[in-house]
Amino acid sequence: MSKFPFDQIGHSSEVLDRVVEAYGFTSKLQLAEHFDMASSSLSARFKRGIFPADMVVRCVAETGASLEWLSTGQGKKFEDAELDIMKFPSKKLVDGQLYDSGYVMFDKVFFRAGAPLPADPICVQDEKAQFILDQKFAEVFDGEWLVNIEGKTSIRTLTRIPIKKVRVSGVGMAFDCALDDINVIGRVVLIISEGN
């Protein structure tokens, strides 16, 4: 049995209009470019009345839009629960090296209210904690960062000091160096650790 009345699916032009809306495009030409098809081919799809299953499935996968809404125009455009979940890569930090460790699903409510969500998030796990980092940043400022120093990666506390220098602390002895002497990978935005 169907989860929604499939016989209520409208003409292909109505479905494709909703696909354009789900992507946030302002024109059909943008949709044609996104699907790497000629505008005349897309125009034919709007006119012929056949359900554009390939485009709908891809739209669901890429935008998270509801299949029911795309197909019939009924129900929610997006499922709210899915919009609150972020999926991003996870890495394990072992002996100064990063290793792929699949993906993590993370609820956005764990981030501080009012703070922007990480633009390019990654989770890094070591033996003590999990660190949620943002790999996209305009500049380095005081705080905890994932850095690579002479081939070894670790979470360090960085403190800016005058003339493009930084004090590196947190593991072993603190030292000062030029910002260009270290490779800053990402800023720690959240730490998840077990209680003692």
Short mmCIF file of C-alpha atoms in Angstrom, two decimals:
data_model
loop_
_atom_site.label_atom_id
_atom_site.label_comp_id
_atom_site.label_asym_id
_atom_site.label_seq_id
_atom_site.Cartn_x
_atom_site.Cartn_y
_atom_site.Cartn_z
CA MET A 1 0.00 0.00 0.00
CA SER A 2 1.23 3.45 -0.92
CA LYS A 3 2.14 6.01 1.77
CA PHE A 4 0.46 8.75 -0.28
CA PRO A 5 -2.06 8.71 -3.13
CA PHE A 6 0.11 8.24 -6.19
CA ASP A 7 -2.89 8.87 -8.46
CA GLN A 8 -2.89 12.51 -7.30
CA ILE A 9 0.43 13.23 -8.99
CA GLY A 10 -0.02 16.23 -11.21
CA HIS A 11 1.26 17.10 -14.67
CA SER A 12 5.04 17.02 -15.10
CA SER A 13 5.17 20.83 -15.29
CA GLU A 14 3.73 21.10 -11.75
CA VAL A 15 6.19 18.50 -10.44
CA LEU A 16 9.15 20.21 -12.13
CA ASP A 17 8.05 23.60 -10.78
CA ARG A 18 8.28 22.08 -7.28
CA VAL A 19 11.73 20.64 -8.11
CA VAL A 20 12.86 24.16 -9.09
CA GLU A 21 11.45 25.47 -5.79
CA ALA A 22 13.10 22.72 -3.69
CA TYR A 23 16.52 23.58 -5.12
CA GLY A 24 15.91 27.27 -4.49
CA PHE A 25 16.44 28.14 -8.15
CA THR A 26 14.78 31.21 -9.63
CA SER A 27 14.55 29.94 -13.20
CA LYS A 28 14.12 26.77 -15.22
CA LEU A 29 17.43 27.51 -16.91
CA GLN A 30 19.22 27.04 -13.56
CA LEU A 31 17.55 23.63 -13.24
CA ALA A 32 18.68 22.66 -16.75
CA GLU A 33 22.25 23.69 -15.94
CA HIS A 34 22.18 21.77 -12.65
CA PHE A 35 21.04 18.60 -14.43
CA ASP A 36 23.50 19.25 -17.27
CA MET A 37 20.80 19.18 -19.93
CA ALA A 38 19.87 21.45 -22.81
CA SER A 39 17.13 23.96 -22.04
CA SER A 40 15.13 22.55 -24.98
CA SER A 41 15.24 19.07 -23.38
CA LEU A 42 13.96 20.47 -20.09
CA SER A 43 11.25 22.40 -21.93
CA ALA A 44 10.09 19.14 -23.55
CA ARG A 45 9.90 17.50 -20.12
CA PHE A 46 7.72 20.35 -18.87
CA LYS A 47 5.34 19.87 -21.82
CA ARG A 48 5.04 16.11 -22.29
CA GLY A 49 3.26 15.28 -19.02
CA ILE A 50 5.34 12.22 -18.07
CA PHE A 51 6.40 12.00 -14.42
CA PRO A 52 10.11 13.03 -14.24
CA ALA A 53 11.12 10.25 -11.85
CA ASP A 54 14.88 10.60 -12.41
CA MET A 55 14.84 14.31 -11.58
CA VAL A 56 12.56 13.85 -8.57
CA VAL A 57 14.72 11.09 -7.06
CA ARG A 58 17.88 13.16 -7.52
CA CYS A 59 16.16 16.20 -5.99
CA VAL A 60 15.11 14.15 -2.94
CA ALA A 61 18.69 12.91 -2.53
CA GLU A 62 20.32 16.33 -2.96
CA THR A 63 17.88 18.61 -1.12
CA GLY A 64 16.08 16.39 1.38
CA ALA A 65 12.72 17.52 -0.03
CA SER A 66 9.75 15.26 0.66
CA LEU A 67 8.85 12.81 -2.12
CA GLU A 68 5.16 13.33 -1.36
CA TRP A 69 5.44 17.12 -1.66
CA LEU A 70 7.50 16.96 -4.87
CA SER A 71 5.08 14.48 -6.46
CA THR A 72 1.70 15.82 -5.31
CA GLY A 73 2.27 19.24 -3.76
CA GLN A 74 0.77 17.96 -0.50
CA GLY A 75 2.45 17.49 2.87
CA LYS A 76 5.59 19.23 4.11
CA LYS A 77 8.21 20.42 1.64
CA PHE A 78 10.95 19.22 4.01
CA GLU A 79 10.82 16.85 6.95
CA ASP A 80 11.88 19.01 9.90
CA ALA A 81 13.63 16.19 11.74
CA GLU A 82 15.99 15.57 8.85
CA LEU A 83 16.87 19.25 8.61
CA ASP A 84 18.05 19.25 12.22
CA ILE A 85 20.61 16.50 11.57
CA MET A 86 24.07 17.10 10.11
CA LYS A 87 26.12 14.29 8.57
CA PHE A 88 29.84 14.84 8.23
CA PRO A 89 33.14 12.91 8.10
CA SER A 90 34.73 11.42 11.18
CA LYS A 91 38.46 10.86 11.69
CA LYS A 92 40.47 9.10 14.39
CA LEU A 93 43.61 10.77 15.68
CA VAL A 94 46.19 8.10 16.52
CA ASP A 95 49.87 8.83 17.19
CA GLY A 96 49.71 12.17 15.41
CA GLN A 97 48.02 10.82 12.27
CA LEU A 98 44.41 11.17 11.07
CA TYR A 99 42.57 8.08 9.84
CA ASP A 100 39.15 7.96 8.15
CA SER A 101 36.46 6.63 10.47
CA GLY A 102 33.23 6.89 8.48
CA TYR A 103 30.62 9.53 9.19
CA VAL A 104 28.78 10.90 12.20
CA MET A 105 25.20 12.13 12.45
CA PHE A 106 24.93 15.16 14.68
CA ASP A 107 21.90 17.09 15.93
CA LYS A 108 22.25 20.84 15.38
CA VAL A 109 20.74 21.64 18.80
CA PHE A 110 24.04 20.70 20.44
CA PHE A 111 25.68 23.81 19.01
CA ARG A 112 25.45 27.00 21.05
CA ALA A 113 22.29 29.00 20.26
CA GLY A 114 23.01 32.02 18.11
CA ALA A 115 26.43 30.78 16.99
CA PRO A 116 26.80 30.00 13.28
CA LEU A 117 26.88 26.31 12.39
CA PRO A 118 30.21 24.99 11.09
CA ALA A 119 30.44 25.48 7.32
CA ASP A 120 32.80 22.55 6.71
CA PRO A 121 32.45 20.29 9.79
CA ILE A 122 34.50 17.25 10.69
CA CYS A 123 34.61 15.09 13.83
CA VAL A 124 38.04 14.15 15.20
CA GLN A 125 38.25 11.48 17.92
CA ASP A 126 41.21 10.85 20.17
CA GLU A 127 41.48 8.69 23.29
CA LYS A 128 39.98 11.42 25.50
CA ALA A 129 37.23 13.14 23.52
CA GLN A 130 35.49 13.88 20.25
CA PHE A 131 36.11 17.30 18.74
CA ILE A 132 33.72 18.89 16.27
CA LEU A 133 35.76 21.20 14.05
CA ASP A 134 35.09 23.70 11.31
CA GLN A 135 37.66 23.42 8.52
CA LYS A 136 36.48 26.70 6.98
CA PHE A 137 37.74 29.82 8.75
CA ALA A 138 38.79 33.30 7.69
CA GLU A 139 41.60 33.73 10.19
CA VAL A 140 43.20 32.10 13.21
CA PHE A 141 42.28 33.53 16.59
CA ASP A 142 42.70 32.46 20.22
CA GLY A 143 41.22 29.05 20.96
CA GLU A 144 41.61 25.33 20.35
CA TRP A 145 42.59 24.19 16.86
CA LEU A 146 43.57 21.03 14.99
CA VAL A 147 47.08 21.65 13.70
CA ASN A 148 49.81 19.77 11.90
CA ILE A 149 53.31 20.53 13.14
CA GLU A 150 56.16 18.89 11.25
CA GLY A 151 53.98 15.99 10.10
CA LYS A 152 52.25 15.34 13.45
CA THR A 153 48.61 16.32 13.96
CA SER A 154 47.11 17.27 17.33
CA ILE A 155 44.60 19.50 19.07
CA ARG A 156 46.44 22.56 20.41
CA THR A 157 45.60 25.85 22.07
CA LEU A 158 46.68 28.75 19.87
CA THR A 159 47.14 32.30 21.14
CA ARG A 160 47.80 35.09 18.64
CA ILE A 161 50.78 37.30 19.42
CA PRO A 162 51.95 40.37 17.48
CA ILE A 163 53.22 40.30 13.93
CA LYS A 164 51.70 37.08 12.55
CA LYS A 165 52.96 34.84 15.33
CA VAL A 166 51.20 32.37 17.54
CA ARG A 167 51.86 30.71 20.91
CA VAL A 168 51.20 26.96 20.67
CA SER A 169 50.35 25.12 23.89
CA GLY A 170 48.30 22.20 25.15
CA VAL A 171 50.61 19.21 24.57
CA GLY A 172 54.15 19.25 25.88
CA MET A 173 56.00 22.52 26.20
CA ALA A 174 54.50 25.75 24.85
CA PHE A 175 56.40 27.55 22.11
CA ASP A 176 56.08 30.60 19.88
CA CYS A 177 56.35 30.44 16.09
CA ALA A 178 55.25 32.20 12.93
CA LEU A 179 51.70 31.32 11.91
CA ASP A 180 53.07 30.10 8.57
CA ASP A 181 55.31 27.56 10.36
CA ILE A 182 52.32 25.37 11.27
CA ASN A 183 49.44 23.99 9.20
CA VAL A 184 46.12 24.94 10.83
CA ILE A 185 43.48 22.40 9.77
CA GLY A 186 40.36 23.43 11.68
CA ARG A 187 38.88 25.31 14.61
CA VAL A 188 37.36 23.35 17.51
CA VAL A 189 33.73 24.43 17.91
CA LEU A 190 32.55 21.72 20.32
CA ILE A 191 34.17 19.12 22.59
CA ILE A 192 32.37 15.96 23.68
CA SER A 193 34.07 14.09 26.49
CA GLU A 194 33.17 11.43 29.03
CA GLY A 195 32.68 12.42 32.66
CA ASN A 196 35.28 11.32 35.19
#
